[in-house]
Amino acid sequence: RDEVADLLLARARAGAAVVVITHDIALARHLGGEVAVMLEARIVERGETRAVLDAPAHAYTRRLVASDPA
């Protein structure tokens, strides 16, 4: 997973647009950038990854972060 994330980050630094769909909080943190949290096909929270995951405002985002085994 980390190798693939590093490849994606290298492409992003080279100017490529990278969109990743994941439930893996650690991967989202590793990739950084912006994140959008979706619930039932609607974005319920979005912003800079660190800000959203460190201080989630929406109840669903809080549950998602709390469920991370790390």
mmCIF file with all atom_site columns, N, CA and C in Angstrom:
data_model
loop_
_atom_site.group_PDB
_atom_site.id
_atom_site.type_symbol
_atom_site.label_atom_id
_atom_site.label_alt_id
_atom_site.label_comp_id
_atom_site.label_asym_id
_atom_site.label_entity_id
_atom_site.label_seq_id
_atom_site.pdbx_PDB_ins_code
_atom_site.Cartn_x
_atom_site.Cartn_y
_atom_site.Cartn_z
_atom_site.occupancy
_atom_site.B_iso_or_equiv
_atom_site.pdbx_formal_charge
_atom_site.auth_seq_id
_atom_site.auth_comp_id
_atom_site.auth_asym_id
_atom_site.auth_atom_id
_atom_site.pdbx_PDB_model_num
ATOM 1   N N  . ARG A 1 1  ? 0.825   -1.192 0.000   1.00 0.00 ? 1  ARG A N  1
ATOM 2   C CA . ARG A 1 1  ? 0.000   0.000  0.000   1.00 0.00 ? 1  ARG A CA 1
ATOM 3   C C  . ARG A 1 1  ? 0.865   1.249  0.000   1.00 0.00 ? 1  ARG A C  1
ATOM 4   N N  . ASP A 1 2  ? 1.888   1.279  0.820   1.00 0.00 ? 2  ASP A N  1
ATOM 5   C CA . ASP A 1 2  ? 2.726   2.470  0.902   1.00 0.00 ? 2  ASP A CA 1
ATOM 6   C C  . ASP A 1 2  ? 3.476   2.723  -0.404  1.00 0.00 ? 2  ASP A C  1
ATOM 7   N N  . GLU A 1 3  ? 3.894   1.651  -1.075  1.00 0.00 ? 3  GLU A N  1
ATOM 8   C CA . GLU A 1 3  ? 4.586   1.812  -2.355  1.00 0.00 ? 3  GLU A CA 1
ATOM 9   C C  . GLU A 1 3  ? 3.664   2.437  -3.403  1.00 0.00 ? 3  GLU A C  1
ATOM 10  N N  . VAL A 1 4  ? 2.431   1.963  -3.441  1.00 0.00 ? 4  VAL A N  1
ATOM 11  C CA . VAL A 1 4  ? 1.457   2.513  -4.395  1.00 0.00 ? 4  VAL A CA 1
ATOM 12  C C  . VAL A 1 4  ? 1.167   3.971  -4.043  1.00 0.00 ? 4  VAL A C  1
ATOM 13  N N  . ALA A 1 5  ? 1.013   4.269  -2.757  1.00 0.00 ? 5  ALA A N  1
ATOM 14  C CA . ALA A 1 5  ? 0.765   5.649  -2.336  1.00 0.00 ? 5  ALA A CA 1
ATOM 15  C C  . ALA A 1 5  ? 1.923   6.550  -2.753  1.00 0.00 ? 5  ALA A C  1
ATOM 16  N N  . ASP A 1 6  ? 3.136   6.066  -2.581  1.00 0.00 ? 6  ASP A N  1
ATOM 17  C CA . ASP A 1 6  ? 4.297   6.868  -2.969  1.00 0.00 ? 6  ASP A CA 1
ATOM 18  C C  . ASP A 1 6  ? 4.335   7.108  -4.479  1.00 0.00 ? 6  ASP A C  1
ATOM 19  N N  . LEU A 1 7  ? 3.944   6.110  -5.254  1.00 0.00 ? 7  LEU A N  1
ATOM 20  C CA . LEU A 1 7  ? 3.867   6.288  -6.714  1.00 0.00 ? 7  LEU A CA 1
ATOM 21  C C  . LEU A 1 7  ? 2.812   7.334  -7.076  1.00 0.00 ? 7  LEU A C  1
ATOM 22  N N  . LEU A 1 8  ? 1.673   7.276  -6.413  1.00 0.00 ? 8  LEU A N  1
ATOM 23  C CA . LEU A 1 8  ? 0.612   8.261  -6.669  1.00 0.00 ? 8  LEU A CA 1
ATOM 24  C C  . LEU A 1 8  ? 1.090   9.667  -6.303  1.00 0.00 ? 8  LEU A C  1
ATOM 25  N N  . LEU A 1 9  ? 1.775   9.778  -5.168  1.00 0.00 ? 9  LEU A N  1
ATOM 26  C CA . LEU A 1 9  ? 2.285   11.081 -4.752  1.00 0.00 ? 9  LEU A CA 1
ATOM 27  C C  . LEU A 1 9  ? 3.312   11.610 -5.749  1.00 0.00 ? 9  LEU A C  1
ATOM 28  N N  . ALA A 1 10 ? 4.145   10.740 -6.270  1.00 0.00 ? 10 ALA A N  1
ATOM 29  C CA . ALA A 1 10 ? 5.135   11.159 -7.267  1.00 0.00 ? 10 ALA A CA 1
ATOM 30  C C  . ALA A 1 10 ? 4.444   11.682 -8.520  1.00 0.00 ? 10 ALA A C  1
ATOM 31  N N  . ARG A 1 11 ? 3.388   11.021 -8.950  1.00 0.00 ? 11 ARG A N  1
ATOM 32  C CA . ARG A 1 11 ? 2.639   11.488 -10.120 1.00 0.00 ? 11 ARG A CA 1
ATOM 33  C C  . ARG A 1 11 ? 1.991   12.835 -9.831  1.00 0.00 ? 11 ARG A C  1
ATOM 34  N N  . ALA A 1 12 ? 1.442   12.997 -8.627  1.00 0.00 ? 12 ALA A N  1
ATOM 35  C CA . ALA A 1 12 ? 0.819   14.276 -8.270  1.00 0.00 ? 12 ALA A CA 1
ATOM 36  C C  . ALA A 1 12 ? 1.858   15.398 -8.273  1.00 0.00 ? 12 ALA A C  1
ATOM 37  N N  . ARG A 1 13 ? 3.040   15.128 -7.734  1.00 0.00 ? 13 ARG A N  1
ATOM 38  C CA . ARG A 1 13 ? 4.105   16.146 -7.731  1.00 0.00 ? 13 ARG A CA 1
ATOM 39  C C  . ARG A 1 13 ? 4.537   16.490 -9.154  1.00 0.00 ? 13 ARG A C  1
ATOM 40  N N  . ALA A 1 14 ? 4.367   15.535 -10.071 1.00 0.00 ? 14 ALA A N  1
ATOM 41  C CA . ALA A 1 14 ? 4.720   15.772 -11.478 1.00 0.00 ? 14 ALA A CA 1
ATOM 42  C C  . ALA A 1 14 ? 3.608   16.493 -12.234 1.00 0.00 ? 14 ALA A C  1
ATOM 43  N N  . GLY A 1 15 ? 2.507   16.799 -11.548 1.00 0.00 ? 15 GLY A N  1
ATOM 44  C CA . GLY A 1 15 ? 1.437   17.570 -12.159 1.00 0.00 ? 15 GLY A CA 1
ATOM 45  C C  . GLY A 1 15 ? 0.183   16.798 -12.501 1.00 0.00 ? 15 GLY A C  1
ATOM 46  N N  . ALA A 1 16 ? 0.164   15.497 -12.234 1.00 0.00 ? 16 ALA A N  1
ATOM 47  C CA . ALA A 1 16 ? -1.027  14.698 -12.539 1.00 0.00 ? 16 ALA A CA 1
ATOM 48  C C  . ALA A 1 16 ? -2.105  14.922 -11.479 1.00 0.00 ? 16 ALA A C  1
ATOM 49  N N  . ALA A 1 17 ? -3.351  14.817 -11.899 1.00 0.00 ? 17 ALA A N  1
ATOM 50  C CA . ALA A 1 17 ? -4.461  14.828 -10.951 1.00 0.00 ? 17 ALA A CA 1
ATOM 51  C C  . ALA A 1 17 ? -4.644  13.398 -10.439 1.00 0.00 ? 17 ALA A C  1
ATOM 52  N N  . VAL A 1 18 ? -4.770  13.255 -9.132  1.00 0.00 ? 18 VAL A N  1
ATOM 53  C CA . VAL A 1 18 ? -4.916  11.932 -8.529  1.00 0.00 ? 18 VAL A CA 1
ATOM 54  C C  . VAL A 1 18 ? -6.186  11.924 -7.694  1.00 0.00 ? 18 VAL A C  1
ATOM 55  N N  . VAL A 1 19 ? -7.070  10.979 -7.974  1.00 0.00 ? 19 VAL A N  1
ATOM 56  C CA . VAL A 1 19 ? -8.288  10.803 -7.203  1.00 0.00 ? 19 VAL A CA 1
ATOM 57  C C  . VAL A 1 19 ? -8.268  9.387  -6.653  1.00 0.00 ? 19 VAL A C  1
ATOM 58  N N  . VAL A 1 20 ? -8.408  9.258  -5.341  1.00 0.00 ? 20 VAL A N  1
ATOM 59  C CA . VAL A 1 20 ? -8.381  7.956  -4.687  1.00 0.00 ? 20 VAL A CA 1
ATOM 60  C C  . VAL A 1 20 ? -9.648  7.819  -3.865  1.00 0.00 ? 20 VAL A C  1
ATOM 61  N N  . ILE A 1 21 ? -10.302 6.694  -4.007  1.00 0.00 ? 21 ILE A N  1
ATOM 62  C CA . ILE A 1 21 ? -11.480 6.387  -3.196  1.00 0.00 ? 21 ILE A CA 1
ATOM 63  C C  . ILE A 1 21 ? -11.069 5.291  -2.225  1.00 0.00 ? 21 ILE A C  1
ATOM 64  N N  . THR A 1 22 ? -11.180 5.566  -0.918  1.00 0.00 ? 22 THR A N  1
ATOM 65  C CA . THR A 1 22 ? -10.713 4.605  0.071   1.00 0.00 ? 22 THR A CA 1
ATOM 66  C C  . THR A 1 22 ? -11.460 4.760  1.389   1.00 0.00 ? 22 THR A C  1
ATOM 67  N N  . HIS A 1 23 ? -11.472 3.675  2.163   1.00 0.00 ? 23 HIS A N  1
ATOM 68  C CA . HIS A 1 23 ? -11.934 3.719  3.544   1.00 0.00 ? 23 HIS A CA 1
ATOM 69  C C  . HIS A 1 23 ? -10.736 3.666  4.489   1.00 0.00 ? 23 HIS A C  1
ATOM 70  N N  . ASP A 1 24 ? -9.546  3.627  3.928   1.00 0.00 ? 24 ASP A N  1
ATOM 71  C CA . ASP A 1 24 ? -8.312  3.473  4.694   1.00 0.00 ? 24 ASP A CA 1
ATOM 72  C C  . ASP A 1 24 ? -7.839  4.843  5.172   1.00 0.00 ? 24 ASP A C  1
ATOM 73  N N  . ILE A 1 25 ? -8.057  5.121  6.454   1.00 0.00 ? 25 ILE A N  1
ATOM 74  C CA . ILE A 1 25 ? -7.710  6.420  7.030   1.00 0.00 ? 25 ILE A CA 1
ATOM 75  C C  . ILE A 1 25 ? -6.201  6.671  6.940   1.00 0.00 ? 25 ILE A C  1
ATOM 76  N N  . ALA A 1 26 ? -5.400  5.634  7.209   1.00 0.00 ? 26 ALA A N  1
ATOM 77  C CA . ALA A 1 26 ? -3.943  5.791  7.142   1.00 0.00 ? 26 ALA A CA 1
ATOM 78  C C  . ALA A 1 26 ? -3.501  6.164  5.727   1.00 0.00 ? 26 ALA A C  1
ATOM 79  N N  . LEU A 1 27 ? -4.098  5.560  4.730   1.00 0.00 ? 27 LEU A N  1
ATOM 80  C CA . LEU A 1 27 ? -3.774  5.886  3.343   1.00 0.00 ? 27 LEU A CA 1
ATOM 81  C C  . LEU A 1 27 ? -4.164  7.329  3.028   1.00 0.00 ? 27 LEU A C  1
ATOM 82  N N  . ALA A 1 28 ? -5.340  7.736  3.470   1.00 0.00 ? 28 ALA A N  1
ATOM 83  C CA . ALA A 1 28 ? -5.784  9.119  3.240   1.00 0.00 ? 28 ALA A CA 1
ATOM 84  C C  . ALA A 1 28 ? -4.819  10.100 3.891   1.00 0.00 ? 28 ALA A C  1
ATOM 85  N N  . ARG A 1 29 ? -4.382  9.794  5.108   1.00 0.00 ? 29 ARG A N  1
ATOM 86  C CA . ARG A 1 29 ? -3.415  10.669 5.790   1.00 0.00 ? 29 ARG A CA 1
ATOM 87  C C  . ARG A 1 29 ? -2.096  10.717 5.014   1.00 0.00 ? 29 ARG A C  1
ATOM 88  N N  . HIS A 1 30 ? -1.650  9.560  4.541   1.00 0.00 ? 30 HIS A N  1
ATOM 89  C CA . HIS A 1 30 ? -0.387  9.478  3.802   1.00 0.00 ? 30 HIS A CA 1
ATOM 90  C C  . HIS A 1 30 ? -0.447  10.315 2.525   1.00 0.00 ? 30 HIS A C  1
ATOM 91  N N  . LEU A 1 31 ? -1.558  10.238 1.821   1.00 0.00 ? 31 LEU A N  1
ATOM 92  C CA . LEU A 1 31 ? -1.693  10.968 0.563   1.00 0.00 ? 31 LEU A CA 1
ATOM 93  C C  . LEU A 1 31 ? -1.882  12.463 0.791   1.00 0.00 ? 31 LEU A C  1
ATOM 94  N N  . GLY A 1 32 ? -2.562  12.830 1.870   1.00 0.00 ? 32 GLY A N  1
ATOM 95  C CA . GLY A 1 32 ? -2.750  14.245 2.178   1.00 0.00 ? 32 GLY A CA 1
ATOM 96  C C  . GLY A 1 32 ? -3.615  14.944 1.146   1.00 0.00 ? 32 GLY A C  1
ATOM 97  N N  . GLY A 1 33 ? -3.341  16.209 0.908   1.00 0.00 ? 33 GLY A N  1
ATOM 98  C CA . GLY A 1 33 ? -4.150  16.967 -0.043  1.00 0.00 ? 33 GLY A CA 1
ATOM 99  C C  . GLY A 1 33 ? -5.510  17.292 0.528   1.00 0.00 ? 33 GLY A C  1
ATOM 100 N N  . GLU A 1 34 ? -6.513  17.151 -0.304  1.00 0.00 ? 34 GLU A N  1
ATOM 101 C CA . GLU A 1 34 ? -7.886  17.404 0.134   1.00 0.00 ? 34 GLU A CA 1
ATOM 102 C C  . GLU A 1 34 ? -8.640  16.092 0.203   1.00 0.00 ? 34 GLU A C  1
ATOM 103 N N  . VAL A 1 35 ? -9.622  16.053 1.089   1.00 0.00 ? 35 VAL A N  1
ATOM 104 C CA . VAL A 1 35 ? -10.437 14.853 1.266   1.00 0.00 ? 35 VAL A CA 1
ATOM 105 C C  . VAL A 1 35 ? -11.906 15.261 1.269   1.00 0.00 ? 35 VAL A C  1
ATOM 106 N N  . ALA A 1 36 ? -12.726 14.370 0.742   1.00 0.00 ? 36 ALA A N  1
ATOM 107 C CA . ALA A 1 36 ? -14.181 14.541 0.820   1.00 0.00 ? 36 ALA A CA 1
ATOM 108 C C  . ALA A 1 36 ? -14.740 13.273 1.441   1.00 0.00 ? 36 ALA A C  1
ATOM 109 N N  . VAL A 1 37 ? -15.556 13.422 2.452   1.00 0.00 ? 37 VAL A N  1
ATOM 110 C CA . VAL A 1 37 ? -16.181 12.285 3.123   1.00 0.00 ? 37 VAL A CA 1
ATOM 111 C C  . VAL A 1 37 ? -17.611 12.183 2.613   1.00 0.00 ? 37 VAL A C  1
ATOM 112 N N  . MET A 1 38 ? -17.944 10.994 2.127   1.00 0.00 ? 38 MET A N  1
ATOM 113 C CA . MET A 1 38 ? -19.273 10.791 1.550   1.00 0.00 ? 38 MET A CA 1
ATOM 114 C C  . MET A 1 38 ? -20.099 9.837  2.407   1.00 0.00 ? 38 MET A C  1
ATOM 115 N N  . LEU A 1 39 ? -21.370 10.122 2.482   1.00 0.00 ? 39 LEU A N  1
ATOM 116 C CA . LEU A 1 39 ? -22.348 9.282  3.165   1.00 0.00 ? 39 LEU A CA 1
ATOM 117 C C  . LEU A 1 39 ? -23.586 9.233  2.284   1.00 0.00 ? 39 LEU A C  1
ATOM 118 N N  . GLU A 1 40 ? -23.970 8.041  1.879   1.00 0.00 ? 40 GLU A N  1
ATOM 119 C CA . GLU A 1 40 ? -25.142 7.847  1.029   1.00 0.00 ? 40 GLU A CA 1
ATOM 120 C C  . GLU A 1 40 ? -25.086 8.741  -0.215  1.00 0.00 ? 40 GLU A C  1
ATOM 121 N N  . ALA A 1 41 ? -23.940 8.711  -0.889  1.00 0.00 ? 41 ALA A N  1
ATOM 122 C CA . ALA A 1 41 ? -23.714 9.412  -2.162  1.00 0.00 ? 41 ALA A CA 1
ATOM 123 C C  . ALA A 1 41 ? -23.714 10.937 -2.044  1.00 0.00 ? 41 ALA A C  1
ATOM 124 N N  . ARG A 1 42 ? -23.557 11.446 -0.828  1.00 0.00 ? 42 ARG A N  1
ATOM 125 C CA . ARG A 1 42 ? -23.488 12.893 -0.622  1.00 0.00 ? 42 ARG A CA 1
ATOM 126 C C  . ARG A 1 42 ? -22.225 13.240 0.145   1.00 0.00 ? 42 ARG A C  1
ATOM 127 N N  . ILE A 1 43 ? -21.584 14.324 -0.234  1.00 0.00 ? 43 ILE A N  1
ATOM 128 C CA . ILE A 1 43 ? -20.426 14.792 0.519   1.00 0.00 ? 43 ILE A CA 1
ATOM 129 C C  . ILE A 1 43 ? -20.923 15.464 1.789   1.00 0.00 ? 43 ILE A C  1
ATOM 130 N N  . VAL A 1 44 ? -20.482 14.934 2.937   1.00 0.00 ? 44 VAL A N  1
ATOM 131 C CA . VAL A 1 44 ? -20.916 15.491 4.222   1.00 0.00 ? 44 VAL A CA 1
ATOM 132 C C  . VAL A 1 44 ? -19.840 16.362 4.858   1.00 0.00 ? 44 VAL A C  1
ATOM 133 N N  . GLU A 1 45 ? -18.595 16.214 4.360   1.00 0.00 ? 45 GLU A N  1
ATOM 134 C CA . GLU A 1 45 ? -17.510 17.031 4.892   1.00 0.00 ? 45 GLU A CA 1
ATOM 135 C C  . GLU A 1 45 ? -16.357 17.002 3.900   1.00 0.00 ? 45 GLU A C  1
ATOM 136 N N  . ARG A 1 46 ? -15.696 18.130 3.747   1.00 0.00 ? 46 ARG A N  1
ATOM 137 C CA . ARG A 1 46 ? -14.532 18.160 2.874   1.00 0.00 ? 46 ARG A CA 1
ATOM 138 C C  . ARG A 1 46 ? -13.586 19.249 3.325   1.00 0.00 ? 46 ARG A C  1
ATOM 139 N N  . GLY A 1 47 ? -12.328 19.063 2.951   1.00 0.00 ? 47 GLY A N  1
ATOM 140 C CA . GLY A 1 47 ? -11.319 20.046 3.301   1.00 0.00 ? 47 GLY A CA 1
ATOM 141 C C  . GLY A 1 47 ? -9.939  19.426 3.262   1.00 0.00 ? 47 GLY A C  1
ATOM 142 N N  . GLU A 1 48 ? -8.966  20.137 3.812   1.00 0.00 ? 48 GLU A N  1
ATOM 143 C CA . GLU A 1 48 ? -7.602  19.643 3.872   1.00 0.00 ? 48 GLU A CA 1
ATOM 144 C C  . GLU A 1 48 ? -7.606  18.372 4.730   1.00 0.00 ? 48 GLU A C  1
ATOM 145 N N  . THR A 1 49 ? -6.941  17.338 4.249   1.00 0.00 ? 49 THR A N  1
ATOM 146 C CA . THR A 1 49 ? -7.015  16.017 4.877   1.00 0.00 ? 49 THR A CA 1
ATOM 147 C C  . THR A 1 49 ? -6.700  16.058 6.364   1.00 0.00 ? 49 THR A C  1
ATOM 148 N N  . ARG A 1 50 ? -5.600  16.658 6.721   1.00 0.00 ? 50 ARG A N  1
ATOM 149 C CA . ARG A 1 50 ? -5.203  16.680 8.143   1.00 0.00 ? 50 ARG A CA 1
ATOM 150 C C  . ARG A 1 50 ? -6.272  17.358 8.998   1.00 0.00 ? 50 ARG A C  1
ATOM 151 N N  . ALA A 1 51 ? -6.810  18.483 8.539   1.00 0.00 ? 51 ALA A N  1
ATOM 152 C CA . ALA A 1 51 ? -7.822  19.210 9.308   1.00 0.00 ? 51 ALA A CA 1
ATOM 153 C C  . ALA A 1 51 ? -9.083  18.378 9.489   1.00 0.00 ? 51 ALA A C  1
ATOM 154 N N  . VAL A 1 52 ? -9.540  17.745 8.416   1.00 0.00 ? 52 VAL A N  1
ATOM 155 C CA . VAL A 1 52 ? -10.774 16.954 8.489   1.00 0.00 ? 52 VAL A CA 1
ATOM 156 C C  . VAL A 1 52 ? -10.587 15.731 9.390   1.00 0.00 ? 52 VAL A C  1
ATOM 157 N N  . LEU A 1 53 ? -9.463  15.037 9.237   1.00 0.00 ? 53 LEU A N  1
ATOM 158 C CA . LEU A 1 53 ? -9.268  13.805 10.009  1.00 0.00 ? 53 LEU A CA 1
ATOM 159 C C  . LEU A 1 53 ? -8.854  14.066 11.457  1.00 0.00 ? 53 LEU A C  1
ATOM 160 N N  . ASP A 1 54 ? -8.199  15.197 11.721  1.00 0.00 ? 54 ASP A N  1
ATOM 161 C CA . ASP A 1 54 ? -7.802  15.515 13.102  1.00 0.00 ? 54 ASP A CA 1
ATOM 162 C C  . ASP A 1 54 ? -8.926  16.140 13.907  1.00 0.00 ? 54 ASP A C  1
ATOM 163 N N  . ALA A 1 55 ? -9.843  16.825 13.237  1.00 0.00 ? 55 ALA A N  1
ATOM 164 C CA . ALA A 1 55 ? -10.951 17.489 13.934  1.00 0.00 ? 55 ALA A CA 1
ATOM 165 C C  . ALA A 1 55 ? -12.217 17.392 13.094  1.00 0.00 ? 55 ALA A C  1
ATOM 166 N N  . PRO A 1 56 ? -12.745 16.170 12.915  1.00 0.00 ? 56 PRO A N  1
ATOM 167 C CA . PRO A 1 56 ? -13.938 16.018 12.078  1.00 0.00 ? 56 PRO A CA 1
ATOM 168 C C  . PRO A 1 56 ? -15.148 16.741 12.666  1.00 0.00 ? 56 PRO A C  1
ATOM 169 N N  . ALA A 1 57 ? -15.882 17.418 11.794  1.00 0.00 ? 57 ALA A N  1
ATOM 170 C CA . ALA A 1 57 ? -17.056 18.173 12.225  1.00 0.00 ? 57 ALA A CA 1
ATOM 171 C C  . ALA A 1 57 ? -18.332 17.349 12.136  1.00 0.00 ? 57 ALA A C  1
ATOM 172 N N  . HIS A 1 58 ? -18.428 16.468 11.151  1.00 0.00 ? 58 HIS A N  1
ATOM 173 C CA . HIS A 1 58 ? -19.643 15.694 10.939  1.00 0.00 ? 58 HIS A CA 1
ATOM 174 C C  . HIS A 1 58 ? -19.599 14.403 11.759  1.00 0.00 ? 58 HIS A C  1
ATOM 175 N N  . ALA A 1 59 ? -20.734 13.999 12.280  1.00 0.00 ? 59 ALA A N  1
ATOM 176 C CA . ALA A 1 59 ? -20.812 12.791 13.115  1.00 0.00 ? 59 ALA A CA 1
ATOM 177 C C  . ALA A 1 59 ? -20.323 11.548 12.365  1.00 0.00 ? 59 ALA A C  1
ATOM 178 N N  . TYR A 1 60 ? -20.657 11.427 11.089  1.00 0.00 ? 60 TYR A N  1
ATOM 179 C CA . TYR A 1 60 ? -20.214 10.267 10.325  1.00 0.00 ? 60 TYR A CA 1
ATOM 180 C C  . TYR A 1 60 ? -18.690 10.250 10.195  1.00 0.00 ? 60 TYR A C  1
ATOM 181 N N  . THR A 1 61 ? -18.094 11.406 9.949   1.00 0.00 ? 61 THR A N  1
ATOM 182 C CA . THR A 1 61 ? -16.642 11.477 9.842   1.00 0.00 ? 61 THR A CA 1
ATOM 183 C C  . THR A 1 61 ? -15.999 11.107 11.177  1.00 0.00 ? 61 THR A C  1
ATOM 184 N N  . ARG A 1 62 ? -16.574 11.564 12.269  1.00 0.00 ? 62 ARG A N  1
ATOM 185 C CA . ARG A 1 62 ? -16.052 11.194 13.592  1.00 0.00 ? 62 ARG A CA 1
ATOM 186 C C  . ARG A 1 62 ? -16.103 9.687  13.801  1.00 0.00 ? 62 ARG A C  1
ATOM 187 N N  . ARG A 1 63 ? -17.201 9.039  13.392  1.00 0.00 ? 63 ARG A N  1
ATOM 188 C CA . ARG A 1 63 ? -17.304 7.581  13.531  1.00 0.00 ? 63 ARG A CA 1
ATOM 189 C C  . ARG A 1 63 ? -16.295 6.879  12.629  1.00 0.00 ? 63 ARG A C  1
ATOM 190 N N  . LEU A 1 64 ? -16.126 7.378  11.422  1.00 0.00 ? 64 LEU A N  1
ATOM 191 C CA . LEU A 1 64 ? -15.180 6.798  10.488  1.00 0.00 ? 64 LEU A CA 1
ATOM 192 C C  . LEU A 1 64 ? -13.755 6.853  11.040  1.00 0.00 ? 64 LEU A C  1
ATOM 193 N N  . VAL A 1 65 ? -13.355 8.012  11.542  1.00 0.00 ? 65 VAL A N  1
ATOM 194 C CA . VAL A 1 65 ? -12.016 8.172  12.110  1.00 0.00 ? 65 VAL A CA 1
ATOM 195 C C  . VAL A 1 65 ? -11.865 7.299  13.348  1.00 0.00 ? 65 VAL A C  1
ATOM 196 N N  . ALA A 1 66 ? -12.888 7.228  14.184  1.00 0.00 ? 66 ALA A N  1
ATOM 197 C CA . ALA A 1 66 ? -12.822 6.416  15.402  1.00 0.00 ? 66 ALA A CA 1
ATOM 198 C C  . ALA A 1 66 ? -12.714 4.924  15.088  1.00 0.00 ? 66 ALA A C  1
ATOM 199 N N  . SER A 1 67 ? -13.195 4.501  13.951  1.00 0.00 ? 67 SER A N  1
ATOM 200 C CA . SER A 1 67 ? -13.158 3.080  13.581  1.00 0.00 ? 67 SER A CA 1
ATOM 201 C C  . SER A 1 67 ? -11.802 2.634  13.052  1.00 0.00 ? 67 SER A C  1
ATOM 202 N N  . ASP A 1 68 ? -10.897 3.595  12.826  1.00 0.00 ? 68 ASP A N  1
ATOM 203 C CA . ASP A 1 68 ? -9.567  3.256  12.298  1.00 0.00 ? 68 ASP A CA 1
ATOM 204 C C  . ASP A 1 68 ? -8.802  2.456  13.351  1.00 0.00 ? 68 ASP A C  1
ATOM 205 N N  . PRO A 1 69 ? -8.351  1.228  13.002  1.00 0.00 ? 69 PRO A N  1
ATOM 206 C CA . PRO A 1 69 ? -7.664  0.396  13.985  1.00 0.00 ? 69 PRO A CA 1
ATOM 207 C C  . PRO A 1 69 ? -6.335  0.980  14.452  1.00 0.00 ? 69 PRO A C  1
ATOM 208 N N  . ALA A 1 70 ? -5.750  1.877  13.661  1.00 0.00 ? 70 ALA A N  1
ATOM 209 C CA . ALA A 1 70 ? -4.476  2.478  14.085  1.00 0.00 ? 70 ALA A CA 1
ATOM 210 C C  . ALA A 1 70 ? -4.721  3.415  15.243  1.00 0.00 ? 70 ALA A C  1
#
